[in-house]
mmCIF file of C-alpha atoms in Angstrom:
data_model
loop_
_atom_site.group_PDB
_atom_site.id
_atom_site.type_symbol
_atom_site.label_atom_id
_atom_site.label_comp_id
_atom_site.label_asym_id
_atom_site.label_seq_id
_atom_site.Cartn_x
_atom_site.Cartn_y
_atom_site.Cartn_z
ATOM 1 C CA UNK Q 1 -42.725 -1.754 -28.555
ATOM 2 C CA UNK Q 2 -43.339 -4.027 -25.238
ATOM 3 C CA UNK Q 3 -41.356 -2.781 -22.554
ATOM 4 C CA UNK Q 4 -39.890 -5.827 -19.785
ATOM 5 C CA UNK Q 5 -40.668 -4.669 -16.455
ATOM 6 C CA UNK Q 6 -37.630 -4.437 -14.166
ATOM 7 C CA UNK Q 7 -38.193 -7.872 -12.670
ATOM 8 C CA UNK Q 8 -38.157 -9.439 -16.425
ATOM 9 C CA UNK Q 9 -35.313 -7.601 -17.442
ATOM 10 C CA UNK Q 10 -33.261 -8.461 -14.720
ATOM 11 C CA UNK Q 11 -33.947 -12.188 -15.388
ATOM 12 C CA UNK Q 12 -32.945 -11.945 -19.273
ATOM 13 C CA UNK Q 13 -30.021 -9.918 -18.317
ATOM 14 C CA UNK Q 14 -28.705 -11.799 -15.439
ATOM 15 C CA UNK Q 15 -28.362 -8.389 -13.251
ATOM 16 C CA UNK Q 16 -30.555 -7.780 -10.248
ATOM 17 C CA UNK Q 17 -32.717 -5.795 -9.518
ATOM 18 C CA UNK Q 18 -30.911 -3.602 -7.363
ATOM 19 C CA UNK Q 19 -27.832 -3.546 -9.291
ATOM 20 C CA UNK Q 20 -30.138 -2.109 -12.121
ATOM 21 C CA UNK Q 21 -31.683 0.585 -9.829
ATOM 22 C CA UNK Q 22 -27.489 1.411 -9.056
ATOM 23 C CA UNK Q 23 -26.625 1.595 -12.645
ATOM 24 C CA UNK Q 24 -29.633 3.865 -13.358
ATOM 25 C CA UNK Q 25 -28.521 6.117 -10.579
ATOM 26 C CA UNK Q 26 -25.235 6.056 -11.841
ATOM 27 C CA UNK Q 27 -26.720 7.006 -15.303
ATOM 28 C CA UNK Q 28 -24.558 3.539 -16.688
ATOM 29 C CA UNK Q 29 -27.909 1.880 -18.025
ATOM 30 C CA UNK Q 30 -30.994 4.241 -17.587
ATOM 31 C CA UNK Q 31 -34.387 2.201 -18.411
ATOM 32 C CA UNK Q 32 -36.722 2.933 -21.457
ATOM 33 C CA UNK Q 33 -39.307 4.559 -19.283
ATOM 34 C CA UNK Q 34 -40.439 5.297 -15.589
ATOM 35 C CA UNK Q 35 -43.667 5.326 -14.251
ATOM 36 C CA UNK Q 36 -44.334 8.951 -13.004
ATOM 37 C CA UNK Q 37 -46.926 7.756 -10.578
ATOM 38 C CA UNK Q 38 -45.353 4.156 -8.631
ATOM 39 C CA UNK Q 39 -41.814 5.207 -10.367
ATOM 40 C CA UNK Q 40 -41.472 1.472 -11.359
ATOM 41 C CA UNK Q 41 -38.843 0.946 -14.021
ATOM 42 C CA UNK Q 42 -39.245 -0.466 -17.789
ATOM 43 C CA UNK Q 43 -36.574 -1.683 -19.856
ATOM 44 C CA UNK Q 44 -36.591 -2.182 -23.833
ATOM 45 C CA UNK Q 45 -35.434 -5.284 -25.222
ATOM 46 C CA UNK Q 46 -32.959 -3.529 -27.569
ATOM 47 C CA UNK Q 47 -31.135 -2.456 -24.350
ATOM 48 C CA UNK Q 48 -30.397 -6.190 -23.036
ATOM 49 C CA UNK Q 49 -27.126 -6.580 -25.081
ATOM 50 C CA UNK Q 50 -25.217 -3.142 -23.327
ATOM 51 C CA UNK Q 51 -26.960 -4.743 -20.055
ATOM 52 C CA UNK Q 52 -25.494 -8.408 -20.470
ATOM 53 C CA UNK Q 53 -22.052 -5.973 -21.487
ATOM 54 C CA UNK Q 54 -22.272 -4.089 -18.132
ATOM 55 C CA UNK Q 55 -22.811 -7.425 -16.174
ATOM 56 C CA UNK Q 56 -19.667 -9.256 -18.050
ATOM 57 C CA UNK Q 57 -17.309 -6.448 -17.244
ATOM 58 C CA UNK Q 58 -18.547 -6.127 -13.823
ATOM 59 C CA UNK Q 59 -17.310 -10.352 -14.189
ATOM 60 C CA UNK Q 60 -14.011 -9.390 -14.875
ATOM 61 C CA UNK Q 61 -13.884 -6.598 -11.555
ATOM 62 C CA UNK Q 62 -13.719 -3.304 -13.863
ATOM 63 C CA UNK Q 63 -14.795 -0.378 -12.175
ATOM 64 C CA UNK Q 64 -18.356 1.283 -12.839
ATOM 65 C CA UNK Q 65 -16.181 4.729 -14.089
ATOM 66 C CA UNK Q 66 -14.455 2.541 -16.669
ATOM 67 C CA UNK Q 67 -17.628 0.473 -17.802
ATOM 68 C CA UNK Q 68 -19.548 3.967 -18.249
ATOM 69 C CA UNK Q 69 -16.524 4.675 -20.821
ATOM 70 C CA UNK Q 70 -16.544 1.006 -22.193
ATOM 71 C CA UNK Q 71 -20.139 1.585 -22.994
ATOM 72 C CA UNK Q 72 -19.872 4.557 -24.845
ATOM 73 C CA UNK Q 73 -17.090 3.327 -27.229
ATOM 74 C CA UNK Q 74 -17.970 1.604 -30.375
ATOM 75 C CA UNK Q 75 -17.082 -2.074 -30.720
ATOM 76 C CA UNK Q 76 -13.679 -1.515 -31.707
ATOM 77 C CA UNK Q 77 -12.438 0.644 -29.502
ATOM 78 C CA UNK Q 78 -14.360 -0.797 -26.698
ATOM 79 C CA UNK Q 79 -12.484 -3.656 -27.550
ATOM 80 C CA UNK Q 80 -9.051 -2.542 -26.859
ATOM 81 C CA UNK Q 81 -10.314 -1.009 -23.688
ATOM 82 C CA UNK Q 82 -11.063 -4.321 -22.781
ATOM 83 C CA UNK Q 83 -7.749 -5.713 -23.562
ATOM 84 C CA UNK Q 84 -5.951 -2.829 -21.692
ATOM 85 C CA UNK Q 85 -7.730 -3.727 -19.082
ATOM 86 C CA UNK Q 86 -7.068 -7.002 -18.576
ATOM 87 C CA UNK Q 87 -3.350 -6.347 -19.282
ATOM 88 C CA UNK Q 88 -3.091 -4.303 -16.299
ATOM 89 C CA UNK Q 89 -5.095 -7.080 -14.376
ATOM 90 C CA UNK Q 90 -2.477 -9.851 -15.374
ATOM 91 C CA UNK Q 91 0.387 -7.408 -14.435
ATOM 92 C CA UNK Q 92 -0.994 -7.041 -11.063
ATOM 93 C CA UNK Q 93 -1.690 -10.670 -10.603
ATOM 94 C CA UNK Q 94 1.660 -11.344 -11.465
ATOM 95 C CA UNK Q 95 3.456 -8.813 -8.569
ATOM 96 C CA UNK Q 96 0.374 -10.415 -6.228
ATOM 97 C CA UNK Q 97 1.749 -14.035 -7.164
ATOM 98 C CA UNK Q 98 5.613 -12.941 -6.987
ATOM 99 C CA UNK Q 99 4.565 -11.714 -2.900
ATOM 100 C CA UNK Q 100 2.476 -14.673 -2.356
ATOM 101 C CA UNK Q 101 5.621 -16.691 -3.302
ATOM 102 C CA UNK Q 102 7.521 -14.835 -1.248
ATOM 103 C CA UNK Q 103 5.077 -14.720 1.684
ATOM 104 C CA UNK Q 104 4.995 -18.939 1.329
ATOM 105 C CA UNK Q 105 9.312 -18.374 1.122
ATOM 106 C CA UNK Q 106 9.007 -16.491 4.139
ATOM 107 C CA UNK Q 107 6.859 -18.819 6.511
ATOM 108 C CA UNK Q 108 8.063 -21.989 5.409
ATOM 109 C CA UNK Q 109 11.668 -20.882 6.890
ATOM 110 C CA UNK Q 110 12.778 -23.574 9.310
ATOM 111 C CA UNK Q 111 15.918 -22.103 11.129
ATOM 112 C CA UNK Q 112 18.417 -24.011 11.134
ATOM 113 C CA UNK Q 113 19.936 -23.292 14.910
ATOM 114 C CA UNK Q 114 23.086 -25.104 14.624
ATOM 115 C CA UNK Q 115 23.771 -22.716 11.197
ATOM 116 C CA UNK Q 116 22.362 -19.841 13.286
ATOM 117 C CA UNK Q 117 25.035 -20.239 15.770
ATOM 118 C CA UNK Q 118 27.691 -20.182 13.605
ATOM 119 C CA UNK Q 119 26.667 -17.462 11.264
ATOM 120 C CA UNK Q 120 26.203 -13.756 13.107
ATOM 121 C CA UNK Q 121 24.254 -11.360 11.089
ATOM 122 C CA UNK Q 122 24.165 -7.633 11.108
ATOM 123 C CA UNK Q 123 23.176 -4.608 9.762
ATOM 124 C CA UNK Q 124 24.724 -1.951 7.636
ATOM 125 C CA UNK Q 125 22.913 0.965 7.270
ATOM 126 C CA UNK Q 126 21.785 5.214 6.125
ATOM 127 C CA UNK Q 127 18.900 7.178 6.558
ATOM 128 C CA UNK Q 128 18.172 10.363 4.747
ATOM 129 C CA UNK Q 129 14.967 13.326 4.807
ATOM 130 C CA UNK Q 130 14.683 16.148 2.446
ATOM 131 C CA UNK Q 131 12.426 18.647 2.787
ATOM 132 C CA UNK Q 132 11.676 18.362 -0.856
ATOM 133 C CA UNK Q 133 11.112 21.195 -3.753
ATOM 134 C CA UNK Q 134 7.360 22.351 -2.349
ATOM 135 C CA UNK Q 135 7.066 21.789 1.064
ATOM 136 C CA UNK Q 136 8.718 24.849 3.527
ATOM 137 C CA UNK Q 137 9.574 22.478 5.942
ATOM 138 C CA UNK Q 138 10.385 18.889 6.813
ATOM 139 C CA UNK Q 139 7.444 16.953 8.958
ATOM 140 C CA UNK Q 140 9.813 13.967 8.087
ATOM 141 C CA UNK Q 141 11.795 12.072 11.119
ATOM 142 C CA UNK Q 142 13.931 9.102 9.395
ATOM 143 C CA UNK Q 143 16.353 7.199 12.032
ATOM 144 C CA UNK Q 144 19.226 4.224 11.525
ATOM 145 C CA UNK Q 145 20.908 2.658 14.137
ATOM 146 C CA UNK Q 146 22.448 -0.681 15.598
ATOM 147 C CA UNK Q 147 19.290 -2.257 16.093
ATOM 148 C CA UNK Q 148 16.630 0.833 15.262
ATOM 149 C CA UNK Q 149 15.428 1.741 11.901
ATOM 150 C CA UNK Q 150 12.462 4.362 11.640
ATOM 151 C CA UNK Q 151 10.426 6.209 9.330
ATOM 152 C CA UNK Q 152 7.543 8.565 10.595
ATOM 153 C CA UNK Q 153 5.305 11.452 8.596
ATOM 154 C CA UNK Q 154 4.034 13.748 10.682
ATOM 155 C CA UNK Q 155 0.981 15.662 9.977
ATOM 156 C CA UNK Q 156 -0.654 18.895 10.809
ATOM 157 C CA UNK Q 157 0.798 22.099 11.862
ATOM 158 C CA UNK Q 158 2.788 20.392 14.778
ATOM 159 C CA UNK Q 159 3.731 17.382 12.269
ATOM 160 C CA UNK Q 160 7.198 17.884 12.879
ATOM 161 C CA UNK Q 161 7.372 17.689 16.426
ATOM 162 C CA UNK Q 162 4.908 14.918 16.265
ATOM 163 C CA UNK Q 163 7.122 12.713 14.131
ATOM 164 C CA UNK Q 164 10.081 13.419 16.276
ATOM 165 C CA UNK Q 165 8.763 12.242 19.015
ATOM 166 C CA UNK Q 166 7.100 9.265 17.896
ATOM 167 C CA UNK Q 167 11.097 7.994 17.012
ATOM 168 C CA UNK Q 168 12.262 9.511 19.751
ATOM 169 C CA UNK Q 169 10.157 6.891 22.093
ATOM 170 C CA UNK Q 170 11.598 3.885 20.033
ATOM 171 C CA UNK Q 171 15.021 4.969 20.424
ATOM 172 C CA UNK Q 172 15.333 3.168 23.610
ATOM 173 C CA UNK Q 173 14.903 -0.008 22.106
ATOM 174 C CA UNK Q 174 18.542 0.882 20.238
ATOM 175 C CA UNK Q 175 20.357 0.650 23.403
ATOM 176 C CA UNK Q 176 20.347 -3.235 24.225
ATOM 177 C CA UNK Q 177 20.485 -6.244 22.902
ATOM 178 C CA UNK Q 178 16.715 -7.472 22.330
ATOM 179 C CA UNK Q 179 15.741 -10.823 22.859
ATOM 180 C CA UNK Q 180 13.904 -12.670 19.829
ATOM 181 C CA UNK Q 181 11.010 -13.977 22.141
ATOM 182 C CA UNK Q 182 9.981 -11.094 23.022
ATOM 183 C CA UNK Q 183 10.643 -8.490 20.586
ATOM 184 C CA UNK Q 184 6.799 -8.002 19.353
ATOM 185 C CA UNK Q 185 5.386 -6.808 23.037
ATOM 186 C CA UNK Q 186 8.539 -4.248 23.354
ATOM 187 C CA UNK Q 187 7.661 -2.988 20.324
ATOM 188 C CA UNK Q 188 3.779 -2.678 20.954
ATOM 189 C CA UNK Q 189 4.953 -1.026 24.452
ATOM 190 C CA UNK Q 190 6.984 1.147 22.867
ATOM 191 C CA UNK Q 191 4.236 2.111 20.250
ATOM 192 C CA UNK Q 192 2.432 2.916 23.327
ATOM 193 C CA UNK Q 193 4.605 5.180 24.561
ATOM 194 C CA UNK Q 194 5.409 6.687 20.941
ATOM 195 C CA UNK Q 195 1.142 7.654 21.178
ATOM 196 C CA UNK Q 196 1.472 9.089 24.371
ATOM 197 C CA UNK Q 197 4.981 11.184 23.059
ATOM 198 C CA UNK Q 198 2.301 12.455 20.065
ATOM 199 C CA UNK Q 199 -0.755 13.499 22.119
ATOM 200 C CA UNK Q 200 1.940 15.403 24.491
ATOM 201 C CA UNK Q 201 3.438 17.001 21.678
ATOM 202 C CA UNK Q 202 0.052 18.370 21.178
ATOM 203 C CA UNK Q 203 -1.218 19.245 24.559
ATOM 204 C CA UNK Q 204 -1.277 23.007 23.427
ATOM 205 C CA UNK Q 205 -4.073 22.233 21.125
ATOM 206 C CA UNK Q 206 -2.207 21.964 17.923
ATOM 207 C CA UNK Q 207 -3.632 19.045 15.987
ATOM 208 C CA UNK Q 208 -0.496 16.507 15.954
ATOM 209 C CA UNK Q 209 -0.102 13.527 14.250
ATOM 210 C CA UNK Q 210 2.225 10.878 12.017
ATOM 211 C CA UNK Q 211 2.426 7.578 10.632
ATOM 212 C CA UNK Q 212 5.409 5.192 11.785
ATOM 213 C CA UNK Q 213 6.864 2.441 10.132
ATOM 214 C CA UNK Q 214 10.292 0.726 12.054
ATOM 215 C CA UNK Q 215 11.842 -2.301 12.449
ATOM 216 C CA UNK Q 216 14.080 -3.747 15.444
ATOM 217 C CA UNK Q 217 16.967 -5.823 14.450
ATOM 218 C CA UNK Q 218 17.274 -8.994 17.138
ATOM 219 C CA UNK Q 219 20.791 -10.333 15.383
ATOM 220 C CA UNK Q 220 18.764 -12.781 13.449
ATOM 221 C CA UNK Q 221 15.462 -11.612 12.548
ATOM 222 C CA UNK Q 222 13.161 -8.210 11.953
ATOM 223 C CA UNK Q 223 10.422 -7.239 13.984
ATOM 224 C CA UNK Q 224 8.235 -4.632 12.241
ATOM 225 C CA UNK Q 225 5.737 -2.205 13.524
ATOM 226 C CA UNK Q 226 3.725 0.064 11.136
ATOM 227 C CA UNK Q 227 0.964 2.610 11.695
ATOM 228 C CA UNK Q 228 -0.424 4.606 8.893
ATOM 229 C CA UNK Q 229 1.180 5.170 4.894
ATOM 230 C CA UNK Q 230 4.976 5.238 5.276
ATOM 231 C CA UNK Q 231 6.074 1.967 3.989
ATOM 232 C CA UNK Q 232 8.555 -1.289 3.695
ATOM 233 C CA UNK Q 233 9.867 -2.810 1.302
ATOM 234 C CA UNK Q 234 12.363 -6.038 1.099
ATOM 235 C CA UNK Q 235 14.714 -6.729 -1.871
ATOM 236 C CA UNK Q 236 15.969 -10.282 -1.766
ATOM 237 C CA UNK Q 237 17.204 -12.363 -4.362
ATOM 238 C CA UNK Q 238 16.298 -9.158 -6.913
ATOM 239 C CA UNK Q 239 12.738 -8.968 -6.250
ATOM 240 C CA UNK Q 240 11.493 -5.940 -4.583
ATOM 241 C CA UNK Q 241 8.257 -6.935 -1.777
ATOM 242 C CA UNK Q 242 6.505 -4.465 -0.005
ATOM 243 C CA UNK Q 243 5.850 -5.512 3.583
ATOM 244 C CA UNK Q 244 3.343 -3.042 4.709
ATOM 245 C CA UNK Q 245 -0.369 -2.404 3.647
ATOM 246 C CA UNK Q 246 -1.106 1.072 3.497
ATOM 247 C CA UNK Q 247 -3.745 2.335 6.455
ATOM 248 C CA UNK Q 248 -5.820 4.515 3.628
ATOM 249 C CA UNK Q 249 -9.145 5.020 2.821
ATOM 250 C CA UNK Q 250 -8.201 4.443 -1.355
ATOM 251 C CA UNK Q 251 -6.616 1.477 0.036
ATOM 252 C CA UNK Q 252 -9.200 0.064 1.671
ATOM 253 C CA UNK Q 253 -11.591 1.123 -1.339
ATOM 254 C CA UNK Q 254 -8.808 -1.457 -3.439
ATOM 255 C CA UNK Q 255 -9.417 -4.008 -0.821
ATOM 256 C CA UNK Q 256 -12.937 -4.001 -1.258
ATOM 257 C CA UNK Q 257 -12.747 -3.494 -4.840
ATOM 258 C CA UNK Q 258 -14.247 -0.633 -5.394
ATOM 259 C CA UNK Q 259 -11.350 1.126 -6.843
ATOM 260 C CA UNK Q 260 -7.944 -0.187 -9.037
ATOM 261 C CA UNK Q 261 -4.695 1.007 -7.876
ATOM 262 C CA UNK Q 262 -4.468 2.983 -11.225
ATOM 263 C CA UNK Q 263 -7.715 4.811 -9.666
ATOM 264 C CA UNK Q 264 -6.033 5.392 -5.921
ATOM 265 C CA UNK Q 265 -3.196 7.119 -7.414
ATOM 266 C CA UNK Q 266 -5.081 10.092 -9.125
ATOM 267 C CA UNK Q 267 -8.224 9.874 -6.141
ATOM 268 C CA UNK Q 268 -8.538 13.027 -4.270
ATOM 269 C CA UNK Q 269 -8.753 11.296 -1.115
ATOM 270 C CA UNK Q 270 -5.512 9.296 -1.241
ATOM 271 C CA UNK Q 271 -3.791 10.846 1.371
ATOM 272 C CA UNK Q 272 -6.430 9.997 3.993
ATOM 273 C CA UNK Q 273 -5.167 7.848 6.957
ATOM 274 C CA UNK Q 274 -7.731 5.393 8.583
ATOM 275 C CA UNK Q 275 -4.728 5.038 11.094
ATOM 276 C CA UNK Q 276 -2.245 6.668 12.616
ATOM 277 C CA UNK Q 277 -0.695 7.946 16.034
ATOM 278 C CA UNK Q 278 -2.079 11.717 16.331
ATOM 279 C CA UNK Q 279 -4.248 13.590 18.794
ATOM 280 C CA UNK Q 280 -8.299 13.871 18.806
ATOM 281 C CA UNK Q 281 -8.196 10.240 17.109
ATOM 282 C CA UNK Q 282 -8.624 7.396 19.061
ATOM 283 C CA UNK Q 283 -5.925 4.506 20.275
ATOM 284 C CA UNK Q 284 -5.087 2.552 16.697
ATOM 285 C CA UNK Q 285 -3.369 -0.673 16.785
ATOM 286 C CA UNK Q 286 -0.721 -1.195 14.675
ATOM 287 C CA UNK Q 287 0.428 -4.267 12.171
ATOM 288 C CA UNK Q 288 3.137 -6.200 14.002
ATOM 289 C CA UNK Q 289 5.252 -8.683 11.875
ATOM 290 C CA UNK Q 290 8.513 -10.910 12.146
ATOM 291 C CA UNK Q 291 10.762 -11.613 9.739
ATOM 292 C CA UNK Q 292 13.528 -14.176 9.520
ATOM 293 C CA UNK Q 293 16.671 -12.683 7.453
ATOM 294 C CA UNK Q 294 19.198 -13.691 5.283
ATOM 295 C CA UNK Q 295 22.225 -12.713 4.447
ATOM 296 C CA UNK Q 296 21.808 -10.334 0.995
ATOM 297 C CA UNK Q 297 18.552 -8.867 2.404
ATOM 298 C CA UNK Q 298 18.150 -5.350 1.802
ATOM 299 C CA UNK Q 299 15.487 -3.495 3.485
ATOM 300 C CA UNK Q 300 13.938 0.061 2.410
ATOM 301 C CA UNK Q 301 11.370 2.170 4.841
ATOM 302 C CA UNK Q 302 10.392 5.232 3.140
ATOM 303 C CA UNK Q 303 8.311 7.932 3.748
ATOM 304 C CA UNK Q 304 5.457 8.661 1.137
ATOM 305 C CA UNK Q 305 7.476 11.438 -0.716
ATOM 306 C CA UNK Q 306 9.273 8.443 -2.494
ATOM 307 C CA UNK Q 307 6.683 5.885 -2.950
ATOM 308 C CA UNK Q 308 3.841 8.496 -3.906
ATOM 309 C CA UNK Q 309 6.071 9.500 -7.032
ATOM 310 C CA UNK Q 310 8.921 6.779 -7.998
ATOM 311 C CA UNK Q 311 7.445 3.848 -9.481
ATOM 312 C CA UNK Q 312 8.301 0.334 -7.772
ATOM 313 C CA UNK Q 313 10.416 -0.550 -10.488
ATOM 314 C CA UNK Q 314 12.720 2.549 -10.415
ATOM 315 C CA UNK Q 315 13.022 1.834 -6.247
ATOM 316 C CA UNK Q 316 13.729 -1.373 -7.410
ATOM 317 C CA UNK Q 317 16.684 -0.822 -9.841
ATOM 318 C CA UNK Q 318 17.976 1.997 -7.380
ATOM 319 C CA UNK Q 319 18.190 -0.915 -4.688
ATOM 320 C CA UNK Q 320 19.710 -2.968 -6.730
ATOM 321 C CA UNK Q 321 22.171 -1.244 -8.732
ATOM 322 C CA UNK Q 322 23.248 1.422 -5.944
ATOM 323 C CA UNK Q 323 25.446 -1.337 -3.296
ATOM 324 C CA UNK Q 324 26.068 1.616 -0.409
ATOM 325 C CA UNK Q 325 23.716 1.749 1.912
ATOM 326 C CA UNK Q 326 24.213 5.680 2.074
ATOM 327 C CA UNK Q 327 24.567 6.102 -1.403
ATOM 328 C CA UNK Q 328 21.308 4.192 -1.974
ATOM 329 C CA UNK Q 329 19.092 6.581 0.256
ATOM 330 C CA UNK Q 330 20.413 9.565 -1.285
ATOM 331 C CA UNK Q 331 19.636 8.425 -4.658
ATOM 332 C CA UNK Q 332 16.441 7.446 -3.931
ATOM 333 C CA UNK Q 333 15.869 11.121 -1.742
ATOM 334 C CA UNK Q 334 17.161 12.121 -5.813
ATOM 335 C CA UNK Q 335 14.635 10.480 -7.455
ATOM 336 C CA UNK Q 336 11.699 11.884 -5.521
ATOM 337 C CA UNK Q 337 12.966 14.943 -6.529
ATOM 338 C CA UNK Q 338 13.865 14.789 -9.961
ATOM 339 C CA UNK Q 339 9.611 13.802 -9.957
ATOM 340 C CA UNK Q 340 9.017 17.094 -8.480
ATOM 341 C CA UNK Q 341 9.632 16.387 -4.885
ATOM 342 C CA UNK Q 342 5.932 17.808 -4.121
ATOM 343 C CA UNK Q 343 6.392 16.480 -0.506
ATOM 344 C CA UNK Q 344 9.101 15.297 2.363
ATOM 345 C CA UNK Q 345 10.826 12.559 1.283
ATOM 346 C CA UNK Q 346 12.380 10.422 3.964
ATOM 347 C CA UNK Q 347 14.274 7.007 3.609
ATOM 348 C CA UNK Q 348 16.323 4.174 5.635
ATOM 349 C CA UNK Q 349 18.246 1.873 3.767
ATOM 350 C CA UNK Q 350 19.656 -1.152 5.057
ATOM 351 C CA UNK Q 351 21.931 -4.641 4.071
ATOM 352 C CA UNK Q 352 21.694 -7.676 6.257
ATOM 353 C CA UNK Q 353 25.366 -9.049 6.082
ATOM 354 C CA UNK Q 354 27.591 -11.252 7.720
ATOM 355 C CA UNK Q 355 29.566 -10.009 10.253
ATOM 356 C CA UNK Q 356 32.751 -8.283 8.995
ATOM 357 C CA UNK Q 357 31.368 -8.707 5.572
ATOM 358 C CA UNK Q 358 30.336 -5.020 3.906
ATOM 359 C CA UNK Q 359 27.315 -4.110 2.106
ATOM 360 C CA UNK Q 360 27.823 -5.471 -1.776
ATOM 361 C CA UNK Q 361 26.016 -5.879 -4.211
ATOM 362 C CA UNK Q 362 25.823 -4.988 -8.263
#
């Protein structure tokens, strides 16, 4: 039998080179033989039809892991792993489309001022933290006020302290009125402060850290700040949108493709921060966002006790079928627990309404 040197193969294949030398290492599409003295690679012809199979799934974005399983199926069943596949592709493009719509929504607002002036906007609000059903204690800070809303994680055996303080150094910004103009750079001062409330908490030598997700009401819009895996979420109009993008290393493995979100949920590593406020890790900066509101908007920061073990679409029908603000986080705090409640769970729920108006919704 003639053998196609590496170079040959690659060509009939449409694979490089080097992408055969990583599927060989992977042991996804070994080659017919190996020269024991230059170590130069031979492929049989017989094995160009799982090699043009490999390269059209890579085509479609599956995951080496999964193509190594596609491969060993017979044509049947590798069949139907294709089509699951795909399904799950289209149901992610879909929520992806549904944000990008919103995200287009969102930046094509032109206030109208006159409107504005007429209609005042507030907030009605509840936080809740539970230690959970594992955990022995709560490293969870969660914080509502007037114009405040926070959620922080801490980390580490002086977590707890560490989260505290990181609200505690936003709580100032709850005191006064905040001008729209300028809300972004008091938040990003008071992050700074937060950072410097963190690395004091651990000036003992404890290793200290959290993430921090908040938002500062201005009477007419959101600012948000967000550091680390604690997220936000906005319900409006019955769609649920998250607001955040996780600071993880799975997530950043999903950005660059290299894993599916079905993967980052069962990866060892998933609870790895790439940022957050903490001692021993350098100055991070954090994502800094503004959002106009409308009335109806219901906003959900949550710790990841709740988003690590309720699916979207239970948060979702929770937010939407639960019209107290209080009643809402303590249902949610329910759900994480009725999954196990393997960690803190910490959430702030709140309605943007018109002023006198309450919270209502069915």
């Amino acid at each position: 039998m003639d053998l196609l040197t590496i170079g040959a193969f690659a060509t009939a294949s449409r694979l490089t080179p080097k992408a055969l030398r990583l599927y060989d290492e992977l042991d996804l599409l070994r080659p017919a033989r190996v020269d024991p003295d230059t170590g130069y690679r031979y492929y049989a012809p017989g094995q160009l039809e799982q090699a043009r199979l490999v390269a059209w799934l890579r085509r479609l974005g599956m995951p080496l892991a999964r193509i190594r399983a596609v491969c060993g199926l017979e044509s049947a069943a590798a069949a139907r792993e294709i089509r699951a596949y795909w399904a799950g592709v289209e149901a992610e493009t879909a929520a992806r489309r549904d944000l990008a719509v919103f995200l287009v929504d969102q930046l094509s607002v032109v206030s109208d001022v006159s409107e504005r002036g007429i209609t005042m906007l507030e907030l009605r609000y509840s936080a809740h933290s539970d230690t959970g059903l594992v955990r022995p204690v709560n490293q969870d800070t969660a914080y509502a006020g007037a114009r405040l809303l926070a959620v922080a994680d801490g980390y580490g055996p002086a977590g707890a302290p560490a989260s505290s303080a990181a609200v505690q150094a936003l709580k100032v910004l709850d005191t006064e009125e905040v001008p729209a103009g300028s809300v972004l750079n008091l938040l990003e001062d008071a992050v700074q402060g937060a950072t410097e409330a963190v690395r004091d908490v651990a000036s003992g030598g404890e290793e200290a850290g959290t993430t921090l997700t908040a938002v500062l009401w201005t009477g007419s819009q959101l600012a948000l700040v967000h550091i680390g895996d604690s997220r936000a979420y906005l319900l409006r109009d019955g769609g649920l949108f998250r607001i955040t993008h996780d600071h993880t290393m799975v997530q950043s493995m999903i950005d660059e493709g290299r894993l599916t979100p079905e993967e980052a949920a069962s990866h060892p590593q998933r609870a790895l921060l790439t940022k957050a406020l903490g001692s021993g890790t350098p100055a991070a900066a954090p994502d800094l966002r503004l959002y106009e509101t409308r009335p109806g908007d219901r906003y959900l920061l949550c710790s990841d006790g709740l988003s690590a073990v309720v699916p979207e679409d239970r948060v979702r029908q929770l937010l939407v079928s639960v019209p107290d603000p209080d009643a809402a986080v303590r249902a949610l705090v329910g759900a994480a627990n009725d999954a196990g409640g393997p960690d803190n769970v910490s959430c702030v729920v709140a309605d943007v309404v018109r002023a006198g108006e309450r919270s209502g919704r069915g």
